[in-house]
Amino acid sequence: MTITQKIASIIITALILIFISSTSTLPQSEKWQILETEHFIIHYTNEHKQAVSLQRVSENFYKRATDMLGTIAGKIDIWLISGRDFRATAPIQDWAVGYAYPLKRRIVIKNPSFLENSKLELARVVKHEIVHVIFGARIGKYMKNVPLWFNEGIAMYGSEEWSYGHYWLMLTYVFSKSIIPLNKLSNQFPKEKRLAQLAYAESFSAVSMIARDYGDEKLREITDLLAIGEDMDSALLFATGMNLAQFQQRWMQYLTKHYKWFSILSSSMILWGAVSLIVVWAYLRQRRLRRMKIAEWEEEESQQDEFFTE
């Protein structure tokens, strides 16, 4: 090889390395620290306190998630990333704060210091994404058979993500007869934030109806069937006796029945008076619950944890 060829080879190699570095899925940093637990490897930079909180939430939640969906091999990597790097890392909507890569057993979360109500938001997001990873890892190459509403619904149900906001959103759209049919939520959700939130709320509602009527074990059975290549129509039919069309029809009937009391408030004066009271009551109760939960976590964090004793 001539000197010219050697120089050309070195330049090409350098360019390839630069390209690989610039297109890496995760931001490069010499400051990454690792906190490893039984089921998770948490990567963070300066937010050790948040990483410890994340460890507690993740490990405490892991059993519920695997009881519902089944176990997976290997540990799950969780990356806490700054707002700027997070946006470059995760191909999702601007308002989202977490993303899961199930086949890589990886979760990417916006650093909680960038989030409002950071501790509560961190717990909510990581539980949601843990379910996504476990569910996706179990389904594997057959994820194409899973409707998006079921994928998101099982993540919301598993992470117990229902709130008064979701209830109010559903109530509003049921009353106005503007519910999005589940078959319209099979491949993608609306991009507009409020409609996307409605899609998530509907997904939770549909999955929770299965759990309520048949038990959590049916969610596990559906997951097992999907994992061996059954499509959603067949999996639902085997597990519940209803195919997709029948399930959607029953779900719509459930919504009408569940929210029918709202039709009583047809008078605008009664309606908006009741709405105001509901909103104020829900806000005050939610704020109280948040304060209690944060106080509980702060008390836990103030105690010595043997896991971190050197």
PDB file of C-alpha atoms in Angstrom:
ATOM      1  CA  MET A   1       0.000   0.000   0.000  1.00  0.00           C
ATOM      2  CA  THR A   2       1.420   3.380  -1.003  1.00  0.00           C
ATOM      3  CA  ILE A   3       1.679   6.345   1.347  1.00  0.00           C
ATOM      4  CA  THR A   4      -1.161   8.038  -0.528  1.00  0.00           C
ATOM      5  CA  GLN A   5      -3.371   4.982  -0.080  1.00  0.00           C
ATOM      6  CA  LYS A   6      -2.523   4.809   3.636  1.00  0.00           C
ATOM      7  CA  ILE A   7      -3.428   8.472   4.102  1.00  0.00           C
ATOM      8  CA  ALA A   8      -6.685   7.961   2.208  1.00  0.00           C
ATOM      9  CA  SER A   9      -7.485   4.920   4.358  1.00  0.00           C
ATOM     10  CA  ILE A  10      -6.858   6.878   7.566  1.00  0.00           C
ATOM     11  CA  ILE A  11      -9.060   9.752   6.391  1.00  0.00           C
ATOM     12  CA  ILE A  12     -11.901   7.404   5.426  1.00  0.00           C
ATOM     13  CA  THR A  13     -11.674   5.596   8.777  1.00  0.00           C
ATOM     14  CA  ALA A  14     -11.756   8.907  10.638  1.00  0.00           C
ATOM     15  CA  LEU A  15     -14.795  10.065   8.675  1.00  0.00           C
ATOM     16  CA  ILE A  16     -16.610   6.810   9.434  1.00  0.00           C
ATOM     17  CA  LEU A  17     -15.883   7.171  13.155  1.00  0.00           C
ATOM     18  CA  ILE A  18     -17.101  10.766  13.125  1.00  0.00           C
ATOM     19  CA  PHE A  19     -20.288   9.704  11.346  1.00  0.00           C
ATOM     20  CA  ILE A  20     -20.952   6.879  13.802  1.00  0.00           C
ATOM     21  CA  SER A  21     -20.373   9.208  16.734  1.00  0.00           C
ATOM     22  CA  SER A  22     -22.661  11.908  15.346  1.00  0.00           C
ATOM     23  CA  THR A  23     -25.507   9.482  14.646  1.00  0.00           C
ATOM     24  CA  SER A  24     -25.343   7.588  17.924  1.00  0.00           C
ATOM     25  CA  THR A  25     -28.705   6.941  19.514  1.00  0.00           C
ATOM     26  CA  LEU A  26     -27.579   8.313  22.857  1.00  0.00           C
ATOM     27  CA  PRO A  27     -25.574  11.462  23.636  1.00  0.00           C
ATOM     28  CA  GLN A  28     -21.888  10.943  24.285  1.00  0.00           C
ATOM     29  CA  SER A  29     -20.576  12.190  27.606  1.00  0.00           C
ATOM     30  CA  GLU A  30     -17.667  11.478  29.908  1.00  0.00           C
ATOM     31  CA  LYS A  31     -19.860  12.344  32.886  1.00  0.00           C
ATOM     32  CA  TRP A  32     -22.254   9.399  32.727  1.00  0.00           C
ATOM     33  CA  GLN A  33     -22.618   7.556  36.018  1.00  0.00           C
ATOM     34  CA  ILE A  34     -24.271   4.192  36.523  1.00  0.00           C
ATOM     35  CA  LEU A  35     -26.571   2.933  39.244  1.00  0.00           C
ATOM     36  CA  GLU A  36     -27.195  -0.796  38.826  1.00  0.00           C
ATOM     37  CA  THR A  37     -30.006  -2.653  40.568  1.00  0.00           C
ATOM     38  CA  GLU A  38     -31.445  -6.151  40.312  1.00  0.00           C
ATOM     39  CA  HIS A  39     -33.450  -5.440  37.165  1.00  0.00           C
ATOM     40  CA  PHE A  40     -32.224  -2.046  35.936  1.00  0.00           C
ATOM     41  CA  ILE A  41     -29.109  -0.122  34.923  1.00  0.00           C
ATOM     42  CA  ILE A  42     -29.710   3.594  35.393  1.00  0.00           C
ATOM     43  CA  HIS A  43     -27.512   6.067  33.501  1.00  0.00           C
ATOM     44  CA  TYR A  44     -27.376   9.658  34.710  1.00  0.00           C
ATOM     45  CA  THR A  45     -25.027  12.624  34.924  1.00  0.00           C
ATOM     46  CA  ASN A  46     -25.500  14.929  37.913  1.00  0.00           C
ATOM     47  CA  GLU A  47     -28.907  13.910  39.222  1.00  0.00           C
ATOM     48  CA  HIS A  48     -27.960  11.226  41.753  1.00  0.00           C
ATOM     49  CA  LYS A  49     -30.971  11.956  43.951  1.00  0.00           C
ATOM     50  CA  GLN A  50     -33.341  11.496  41.017  1.00  0.00           C
ATOM     51  CA  ALA A  51     -31.502   8.322  40.033  1.00  0.00           C
ATOM     52  CA  VAL A  52     -32.044   6.922  43.530  1.00  0.00           C
ATOM     53  CA  SER A  53     -35.749   7.806  43.339  1.00  0.00           C
ATOM     54  CA  LEU A  54     -35.879   6.168  39.934  1.00  0.00           C
ATOM     55  CA  GLN A  55     -34.275   3.027  41.339  1.00  0.00           C
ATOM     56  CA  ARG A  56     -36.880   2.781  44.088  1.00  0.00           C
ATOM     57  CA  VAL A  57     -39.837   3.383  41.803  1.00  0.00           C
ATOM     58  CA  SER A  58     -38.580   0.994  39.115  1.00  0.00           C
ATOM     59  CA  GLU A  59     -37.761  -1.920  41.392  1.00  0.00           C
ATOM     60  CA  ASN A  60     -40.972  -1.526  43.404  1.00  0.00           C
ATOM     61  CA  PHE A  61     -42.987  -1.527  40.182  1.00  0.00           C
ATOM     62  CA  TYR A  62     -41.171  -4.339  38.381  1.00  0.00           C
ATOM     63  CA  LYS A  63     -43.084  -7.157  40.077  1.00  0.00           C
ATOM     64  CA  ARG A  64     -46.490  -5.727  39.164  1.00  0.00           C
ATOM     65  CA  ALA A  65     -45.429  -5.341  35.543  1.00  0.00           C
ATOM     66  CA  THR A  66     -44.012  -8.857  35.217  1.00  0.00           C
ATOM     67  CA  ASP A  67     -46.932 -10.421  37.095  1.00  0.00           C
ATOM     68  CA  MET A  68     -49.236  -8.856  34.526  1.00  0.00           C
ATOM     69  CA  LEU A  69     -47.182  -9.492  31.381  1.00  0.00           C
ATOM     70  CA  GLY A  70     -44.580 -12.151  32.135  1.00  0.00           C
ATOM     71  CA  THR A  71     -40.837 -11.963  32.698  1.00  0.00           C
ATOM     72  CA  ILE A  72     -38.078 -11.036  30.262  1.00  0.00           C
ATOM     73  CA  ALA A  73     -34.383 -11.820  30.170  1.00  0.00           C
ATOM     74  CA  GLY A  74     -31.759  -9.225  30.961  1.00  0.00           C
ATOM     75  CA  LYS A  75     -31.785  -5.865  32.686  1.00  0.00           C
ATOM     76  CA  ILE A  76     -33.478  -2.718  31.429  1.00  0.00           C
ATOM     77  CA  ASP A  77     -31.301   0.327  30.706  1.00  0.00           C
ATOM     78  CA  ILE A  78     -32.784   3.662  31.759  1.00  0.00           C
ATOM     79  CA  TRP A  79     -31.175   6.902  30.561  1.00  0.00           C
ATOM     80  CA  LEU A  80     -31.931  10.272  32.156  1.00  0.00           C
ATOM     81  CA  ILE A  81     -31.167  12.835  29.472  1.00  0.00           C
ATOM     82  CA  SER A  82     -31.286  16.630  29.366  1.00  0.00           C
ATOM     83  CA  GLY A  83     -34.051  18.395  27.478  1.00  0.00           C
ATOM     84  CA  ARG A  84     -31.885  19.318  24.491  1.00  0.00           C
ATOM     85  CA  ASP A  85     -30.296  15.893  24.099  1.00  0.00           C
ATOM     86  CA  PHE A  86     -33.608  14.164  24.770  1.00  0.00           C
ATOM     87  CA  ARG A  87     -35.260  15.879  21.826  1.00  0.00           C
ATOM     88  CA  ALA A  88     -32.455  14.719  19.537  1.00  0.00           C
ATOM     89  CA  THR A  89     -32.588  11.184  20.938  1.00  0.00           C
ATOM     90  CA  ALA A  90     -36.284  10.296  20.959  1.00  0.00           C
ATOM     91  CA  PRO A  91     -38.374  10.510  17.743  1.00  0.00           C
ATOM     92  CA  ILE A  92     -41.593  11.568  19.478  1.00  0.00           C
ATOM     93  CA  GLN A  93     -43.950  14.502  19.889  1.00  0.00           C
ATOM     94  CA  ASP A  94     -42.629  17.696  21.479  1.00  0.00           C
ATOM     95  CA  TRP A  95     -44.817  17.286  24.566  1.00  0.00           C
ATOM     96  CA  ALA A  96     -43.691  13.728  25.343  1.00  0.00           C
ATOM     97  CA  VAL A  97     -41.102  13.056  28.069  1.00  0.00           C
ATOM     98  CA  GLY A  98     -40.309   9.363  27.725  1.00  0.00           C
ATOM     99  CA  TYR A  99     -39.606   6.758  25.077  1.00  0.00           C
ATOM    100  CA  ALA A 100     -39.040   2.996  25.100  1.00  0.00           C
ATOM    101  CA  TYR A 101     -36.932   0.764  22.855  1.00  0.00           C
ATOM    102  CA  PRO A 102     -38.298  -2.676  23.848  1.00  0.00           C
ATOM    103  CA  LEU A 103     -35.994  -4.843  21.739  1.00  0.00           C
ATOM    104  CA  LYS A 104     -32.961  -3.014  23.155  1.00  0.00           C
ATOM    105  CA  ARG A 105     -34.395  -3.130  26.702  1.00  0.00           C
ATOM    106  CA  ARG A 106     -33.855   0.635  26.817  1.00  0.00           C
ATOM    107  CA  ILE A 107     -35.835   3.557  28.220  1.00  0.00           C
ATOM    108  CA  VAL A 108     -34.981   7.201  27.569  1.00  0.00           C
ATOM    109  CA  ILE A 109     -36.487   9.793  29.921  1.00  0.00           C
ATOM    110  CA  LYS A 110     -36.135  13.542  29.990  1.00  0.00           C
ATOM    111  CA  ASN A 111     -34.103  14.510  33.038  1.00  0.00           C
ATOM    112  CA  PRO A 112     -36.666  15.094  35.828  1.00  0.00           C
ATOM    113  CA  SER A 113     -35.130  18.448  36.753  1.00  0.00           C
ATOM    114  CA  PHE A 114     -36.633  19.701  33.479  1.00  0.00           C
ATOM    115  CA  LEU A 115     -40.137  18.555  34.425  1.00  0.00           C
ATOM    116  CA  GLU A 116     -42.893  20.167  36.447  1.00  0.00           C
ATOM    117  CA  ASN A 117     -43.767  18.102  39.556  1.00  0.00           C
ATOM    118  CA  SER A 118     -40.592  16.213  38.742  1.00  0.00           C
ATOM    119  CA  LYS A 119     -40.874  13.329  41.220  1.00  0.00           C
ATOM    120  CA  LEU A 120     -44.437  12.443  40.334  1.00  0.00           C
ATOM    121  CA  GLU A 121     -43.783  12.858  36.633  1.00  0.00           C
ATOM    122  CA  LEU A 122     -40.665  10.698  36.864  1.00  0.00           C
ATOM    123  CA  ALA A 123     -42.603   7.897  38.570  1.00  0.00           C
ATOM    124  CA  ARG A 124     -45.441   8.086  36.059  1.00  0.00           C
ATOM    125  CA  VAL A 125     -43.201   8.095  33.015  1.00  0.00           C
ATOM    126  CA  VAL A 126     -40.839   5.331  34.088  1.00  0.00           C
ATOM    127  CA  LYS A 127     -43.682   2.957  35.022  1.00  0.00           C
ATOM    128  CA  HIS A 128     -45.347   3.565  31.667  1.00  0.00           C
ATOM    129  CA  GLU A 129     -42.130   2.907  29.760  1.00  0.00           C
ATOM    130  CA  ILE A 130     -41.235  -0.180  31.823  1.00  0.00           C
ATOM    131  CA  VAL A 131     -44.526  -1.745  30.760  1.00  0.00           C
ATOM    132  CA  HIS A 132     -43.753  -0.840  27.144  1.00  0.00           C
ATOM    133  CA  VAL A 133     -40.348  -2.524  27.351  1.00  0.00           C
ATOM    134  CA  ILE A 134     -41.626  -5.703  29.008  1.00  0.00           C
ATOM    135  CA  PHE A 135     -44.638  -5.965  26.706  1.00  0.00           C
ATOM    136  CA  GLY A 136     -42.604  -5.198  23.578  1.00  0.00           C
ATOM    137  CA  ALA A 137     -39.805  -7.563  24.559  1.00  0.00           C
ATOM    138  CA  ARG A 138     -42.308 -10.363  25.090  1.00  0.00           C
ATOM    139  CA  ILE A 139     -44.096  -9.753  21.784  1.00  0.00           C
ATOM    140  CA  GLY A 140     -40.877  -9.232  19.816  1.00  0.00           C
ATOM    141  CA  LYS A 141     -41.198  -9.484  16.044  1.00  0.00           C
ATOM    142  CA  TYR A 142     -44.982  -9.796  16.270  1.00  0.00           C
ATOM    143  CA  MET A 143     -45.491  -6.213  17.467  1.00  0.00           C
ATOM    144  CA  LYS A 144     -46.870  -5.447  14.009  1.00  0.00           C
ATOM    145  CA  ASN A 145     -49.945  -7.461  15.014  1.00  0.00           C
ATOM    146  CA  VAL A 146     -50.643  -5.269  18.052  1.00  0.00           C
ATOM    147  CA  PRO A 147     -52.941  -2.250  17.640  1.00  0.00           C
ATOM    148  CA  LEU A 148     -51.452   0.935  19.027  1.00  0.00           C
ATOM    149  CA  TRP A 149     -54.451   1.451  21.321  1.00  0.00           C
ATOM    150  CA  PHE A 150     -53.752  -1.883  23.039  1.00  0.00           C
ATOM    151  CA  ASN A 151     -50.027  -1.211  23.328  1.00  0.00           C
ATOM    152  CA  GLU A 152     -50.599   2.195  24.926  1.00  0.00           C
ATOM    153  CA  GLY A 153     -53.626   1.057  26.890  1.00  0.00           C
ATOM    154  CA  ILE A 154     -51.761  -1.763  28.572  1.00  0.00           C
ATOM    155  CA  ALA A 155     -48.916   0.622  29.449  1.00  0.00           C
ATOM    156  CA  MET A 156     -51.354   3.073  31.019  1.00  0.00           C
ATOM    157  CA  TYR A 157     -53.295   0.367  32.823  1.00  0.00           C
ATOM    158  CA  GLY A 158     -50.162  -1.354  34.083  1.00  0.00           C
ATOM    159  CA  SER A 159     -48.716   1.908  35.374  1.00  0.00           C
ATOM    160  CA  GLU A 160     -52.064   2.918  36.936  1.00  0.00           C
ATOM    161  CA  GLU A 161     -51.952   6.163  35.018  1.00  0.00           C
ATOM    162  CA  TRP A 162     -55.627   7.130  35.089  1.00  0.00           C
ATOM    163  CA  SER A 163     -56.375  10.610  36.440  1.00  0.00           C
ATOM    164  CA  TYR A 164     -59.268  13.004  36.875  1.00  0.00           C
ATOM    165  CA  GLY A 165     -58.063  14.762  33.763  1.00  0.00           C
ATOM    166  CA  HIS A 166     -58.495  11.589  31.743  1.00  0.00           C
ATOM    167  CA  TYR A 167     -61.940  11.017  33.228  1.00  0.00           C
ATOM    168  CA  TRP A 168     -63.042  14.546  32.402  1.00  0.00           C
ATOM    169  CA  LEU A 169     -61.681  14.241  28.873  1.00  0.00           C
ATOM    170  CA  MET A 170     -63.586  11.014  28.269  1.00  0.00           C
ATOM    171  CA  LEU A 171     -66.722  12.427  29.816  1.00  0.00           C
ATOM    172  CA  THR A 172     -66.570  15.473  27.540  1.00  0.00           C
ATOM    173  CA  TYR A 173     -66.078  13.507  24.333  1.00  0.00           C
ATOM    174  CA  VAL A 174     -68.647  10.833  25.188  1.00  0.00           C
ATOM    175  CA  PHE A 175     -71.189  13.571  25.890  1.00  0.00           C
ATOM    176  CA  SER A 176     -70.430  15.276  22.567  1.00  0.00           C
ATOM    177  CA  LYS A 177     -70.408  11.903  20.755  1.00  0.00           C
ATOM    178  CA  SER A 178     -66.886  12.573  19.481  1.00  0.00           C
ATOM    179  CA  ILE A 179     -65.122   9.436  20.694  1.00  0.00           C
ATOM    180  CA  ILE A 180     -62.507   8.149  18.251  1.00  0.00           C
ATOM    181  CA  PRO A 181     -63.315   4.550  17.213  1.00  0.00           C
ATOM    182  CA  LEU A 182     -60.648   2.092  18.340  1.00  0.00           C
ATOM    183  CA  ASN A 183     -60.105   0.891  14.782  1.00  0.00           C
ATOM    184  CA  LYS A 184     -58.945   4.430  13.965  1.00  0.00           C
ATOM    185  CA  LEU A 185     -56.280   4.136  16.669  1.00  0.00           C
ATOM    186  CA  SER A 186     -54.667   0.940  15.450  1.00  0.00           C
ATOM    187  CA  ASN A 187     -51.649   2.419  13.677  1.00  0.00           C
ATOM    188  CA  GLN A 188     -51.219   5.961  14.951  1.00  0.00           C
ATOM    189  CA  PHE A 189     -52.590   8.530  17.374  1.00  0.00           C
ATOM    190  CA  PRO A 190     -53.550  12.101  16.478  1.00  0.00           C
ATOM    191  CA  LYS A 191     -50.651  14.553  16.559  1.00  0.00           C
ATOM    192  CA  GLU A 192     -52.654  17.347  18.178  1.00  0.00           C
ATOM    193  CA  LYS A 193     -52.030  17.149  21.918  1.00  0.00           C
ATOM    194  CA  ARG A 194     -55.610  17.126  23.200  1.00  0.00           C
ATOM    195  CA  LEU A 195     -56.754  14.502  20.701  1.00  0.00           C
ATOM    196  CA  ALA A 196     -53.662  12.442  21.484  1.00  0.00           C
ATOM    197  CA  GLN A 197     -54.570  12.627  25.177  1.00  0.00           C
ATOM    198  CA  LEU A 198     -58.061  11.451  24.264  1.00  0.00           C
ATOM    199  CA  ALA A 199     -56.556   8.522  22.356  1.00  0.00           C
ATOM    200  CA  TYR A 200     -54.505   7.543  25.420  1.00  0.00           C
ATOM    201  CA  ALA A 201     -57.573   7.855  27.658  1.00  0.00           C
ATOM    202  CA  GLU A 202     -59.628   5.698  25.301  1.00  0.00           C
ATOM    203  CA  SER A 203     -56.849   3.117  25.181  1.00  0.00           C
ATOM    204  CA  PHE A 204     -56.770   2.903  28.965  1.00  0.00           C
ATOM    205  CA  SER A 205     -60.547   2.636  29.078  1.00  0.00           C
ATOM    206  CA  ALA A 206     -60.617  -0.249  26.597  1.00  0.00           C
ATOM    207  CA  VAL A 207     -57.859  -2.251  28.289  1.00  0.00           C
ATOM    208  CA  SER A 208     -59.228  -1.605  31.774  1.00  0.00           C
ATOM    209  CA  MET A 209     -62.607  -2.935  30.622  1.00  0.00           C
ATOM    210  CA  ILE A 210     -60.934  -6.251  29.784  1.00  0.00           C
ATOM    211  CA  ALA A 211     -59.268  -6.352  33.206  1.00  0.00           C
ATOM    212  CA  ARG A 212     -62.470  -5.366  34.990  1.00  0.00           C
ATOM    213  CA  ASP A 213     -64.686  -7.914  33.230  1.00  0.00           C
ATOM    214  CA  TYR A 214     -62.238 -10.813  32.921  1.00  0.00           C
ATOM    215  CA  GLY A 215     -59.357 -10.098  35.318  1.00  0.00           C
ATOM    216  CA  ASP A 216     -55.706  -9.157  34.836  1.00  0.00           C
ATOM    217  CA  GLU A 217     -54.944 -12.760  33.936  1.00  0.00           C
ATOM    218  CA  LYS A 218     -56.702 -12.219  30.608  1.00  0.00           C
ATOM    219  CA  LEU A 219     -54.260  -9.440  29.772  1.00  0.00           C
ATOM    220  CA  ARG A 220     -51.480 -11.952  30.412  1.00  0.00           C
ATOM    221  CA  GLU A 221     -53.271 -14.510  28.226  1.00  0.00           C
ATOM    222  CA  ILE A 222     -53.664 -12.009  25.387  1.00  0.00           C
ATOM    223  CA  THR A 223     -49.977 -11.116  25.715  1.00  0.00           C
ATOM    224  CA  ASP A 224     -48.999 -14.795  25.584  1.00  0.00           C
ATOM    225  CA  LEU A 225     -51.090 -15.309  22.447  1.00  0.00           C
ATOM    226  CA  LEU A 226     -49.653 -12.252  20.730  1.00  0.00           C
ATOM    227  CA  ALA A 227     -46.157 -13.455  21.645  1.00  0.00           C
ATOM    228  CA  ILE A 228     -46.640 -16.654  19.620  1.00  0.00           C
ATOM    229  CA  GLY A 229     -47.873 -14.795  16.550  1.00  0.00           C
ATOM    230  CA  GLU A 230     -51.645 -14.610  16.959  1.00  0.00           C
ATOM    231  CA  ASP A 231     -53.179 -11.394  15.665  1.00  0.00           C
ATOM    232  CA  MET A 232     -55.218  -9.154  17.959  1.00  0.00           C
ATOM    233  CA  ASP A 233     -58.543 -10.368  16.611  1.00  0.00           C
ATOM    234  CA  SER A 234     -57.701 -14.005  17.379  1.00  0.00           C
ATOM    235  CA  ALA A 235     -56.066 -13.235  20.730  1.00  0.00           C
ATOM    236  CA  LEU A 236     -59.133 -11.328  21.917  1.00  0.00           C
ATOM    237  CA  LEU A 237     -61.440 -14.062  20.671  1.00  0.00           C
ATOM    238  CA  PHE A 238     -59.518 -16.825  22.460  1.00  0.00           C
ATOM    239  CA  ALA A 239     -59.222 -14.845  25.698  1.00  0.00           C
ATOM    240  CA  THR A 240     -62.631 -13.165  25.937  1.00  0.00           C
ATOM    241  CA  GLY A 241     -64.907 -14.788  23.369  1.00  0.00           C
ATOM    242  CA  MET A 242     -65.179 -11.490  21.446  1.00  0.00           C
ATOM    243  CA  ASN A 243     -63.445 -10.531  18.235  1.00  0.00           C
ATOM    244  CA  LEU A 244     -62.237  -6.967  17.657  1.00  0.00           C
ATOM    245  CA  ALA A 245     -65.479  -5.719  16.125  1.00  0.00           C
ATOM    246  CA  GLN A 246     -67.562  -7.183  18.946  1.00  0.00           C
ATOM    247  CA  PHE A 247     -65.155  -5.817  21.538  1.00  0.00           C
ATOM    248  CA  GLN A 248     -65.357  -2.301  20.138  1.00  0.00           C
ATOM    249  CA  GLN A 249     -69.148  -2.463  20.090  1.00  0.00           C
ATOM    250  CA  ARG A 250     -69.244  -3.604  23.709  1.00  0.00           C
ATOM    251  CA  TRP A 251     -66.740  -0.927  24.711  1.00  0.00           C
ATOM    252  CA  MET A 252     -68.876   1.799  23.132  1.00  0.00           C
ATOM    253  CA  GLN A 253     -71.896   0.477  25.035  1.00  0.00           C
ATOM    254  CA  TYR A 254     -69.831   0.523  28.210  1.00  0.00           C
ATOM    255  CA  LEU A 255     -68.874   4.166  27.642  1.00  0.00           C
ATOM    256  CA  THR A 256     -72.476   5.189  27.070  1.00  0.00           C
ATOM    257  CA  LYS A 257     -73.591   3.428  30.234  1.00  0.00           C
ATOM    258  CA  HIS A 258     -70.644   4.558  32.349  1.00  0.00           C
ATOM    259  CA  TYR A 259     -71.036   8.234  31.507  1.00  0.00           C
ATOM    260  CA  LYS A 260     -74.812   8.350  31.046  1.00  0.00           C
ATOM    261  CA  TRP A 261     -75.358  10.361  34.251  1.00  0.00           C
ATOM    262  CA  PHE A 262     -73.808  13.308  32.461  1.00  0.00           C
ATOM    263  CA  SER A 263     -76.861  13.628  30.219  1.00  0.00           C
ATOM    264  CA  ILE A 264     -78.855  14.652  33.297  1.00  0.00           C
ATOM    265  CA  LEU A 265     -76.848  17.855  33.360  1.00  0.00           C
ATOM    266  CA  SER A 266     -78.301  19.033  30.065  1.00  0.00           C
ATOM    267  CA  SER A 267     -79.234  22.451  31.405  1.00  0.00           C
ATOM    268  CA  SER A 268     -76.292  24.762  30.737  1.00  0.00           C
ATOM    269  CA  MET A 269     -76.562  26.394  34.163  1.00  0.00           C
ATOM    270  CA  ILE A 270     -76.549  23.060  35.969  1.00  0.00           C
ATOM    271  CA  LEU A 271     -73.923  21.721  33.605  1.00  0.00           C
ATOM    272  CA  TRP A 272     -71.324  24.419  34.081  1.00  0.00           C
ATOM    273  CA  GLY A 273     -72.052  24.772  37.769  1.00  0.00           C
ATOM    274  CA  ALA A 274     -71.447  21.067  38.216  1.00  0.00           C
ATOM    275  CA  VAL A 275     -68.384  21.187  35.996  1.00  0.00           C
ATOM    276  CA  SER A 276     -66.886  23.987  38.078  1.00  0.00           C
ATOM    277  CA  LEU A 277     -67.438  22.078  41.302  1.00  0.00           C
ATOM    278  CA  ILE A 278     -65.971  18.892  39.846  1.00  0.00           C
ATOM    279  CA  VAL A 279     -62.895  20.684  38.530  1.00  0.00           C
ATOM    280  CA  VAL A 280     -62.210  22.494  41.819  1.00  0.00           C
ATOM    281  CA  TRP A 281     -62.754  19.358  43.898  1.00  0.00           C
ATOM    282  CA  ALA A 282     -60.580  17.245  41.595  1.00  0.00           C
ATOM    283  CA  TYR A 283     -57.789  19.833  41.599  1.00  0.00           C
ATOM    284  CA  LEU A 284     -57.714  20.146  45.390  1.00  0.00           C
ATOM    285  CA  ARG A 285     -57.783  16.397  45.910  1.00  0.00           C
ATOM    286  CA  GLN A 286     -55.091  15.793  43.294  1.00  0.00           C
ATOM    287  CA  ARG A 287     -52.848  18.442  44.874  1.00  0.00           C
ATOM    288  CA  ARG A 288     -53.301  16.892  48.312  1.00  0.00           C
ATOM    289  CA  LEU A 289     -52.443  13.419  47.011  1.00  0.00           C
ATOM    290  CA  ARG A 290     -49.357  14.758  45.243  1.00  0.00           C
ATOM    291  CA  ARG A 291     -48.101  16.444  48.397  1.00  0.00           C
ATOM    292  CA  MET A 292     -48.657  13.278  50.410  1.00  0.00           C
ATOM    293  CA  LYS A 293     -46.794  11.148  47.861  1.00  0.00           C
ATOM    294  CA  ILE A 294     -43.856  13.561  47.631  1.00  0.00           C
ATOM    295  CA  ALA A 295     -43.622  13.714  51.431  1.00  0.00           C
ATOM    296  CA  GLU A 296     -43.603   9.908  51.538  1.00  0.00           C
ATOM    297  CA  TRP A 297     -40.762   9.710  49.006  1.00  0.00           C
ATOM    298  CA  GLU A 298     -38.744  12.377  50.818  1.00  0.00           C
ATOM    299  CA  GLU A 299     -39.073  10.435  54.054  1.00  0.00           C
ATOM    300  CA  GLU A 300     -37.888   7.253  52.311  1.00  0.00           C
ATOM    301  CA  GLU A 301     -34.917   9.037  50.773  1.00  0.00           C
ATOM    302  CA  SER A 302     -33.861  10.439  54.141  1.00  0.00           C
ATOM    303  CA  GLN A 303     -33.426   6.915  55.489  1.00  0.00           C
ATOM    304  CA  GLN A 304     -30.227   4.916  55.046  1.00  0.00           C
ATOM    305  CA  ASP A 305     -30.548   2.357  52.266  1.00  0.00           C
ATOM    306  CA  GLU A 306     -28.308  -0.699  52.658  1.00  0.00           C
ATOM    307  CA  PHE A 307     -28.129  -1.096  48.905  1.00  0.00           C
ATOM    308  CA  PHE A 308     -26.039   2.069  48.607  1.00  0.00           C
ATOM    309  CA  THR A 309     -23.824   1.492  51.640  1.00  0.00           C
ATOM    310  CA  GLU A 310     -20.212   1.054  50.593  1.00  0.00           C
TER     311      GLU A 310
END
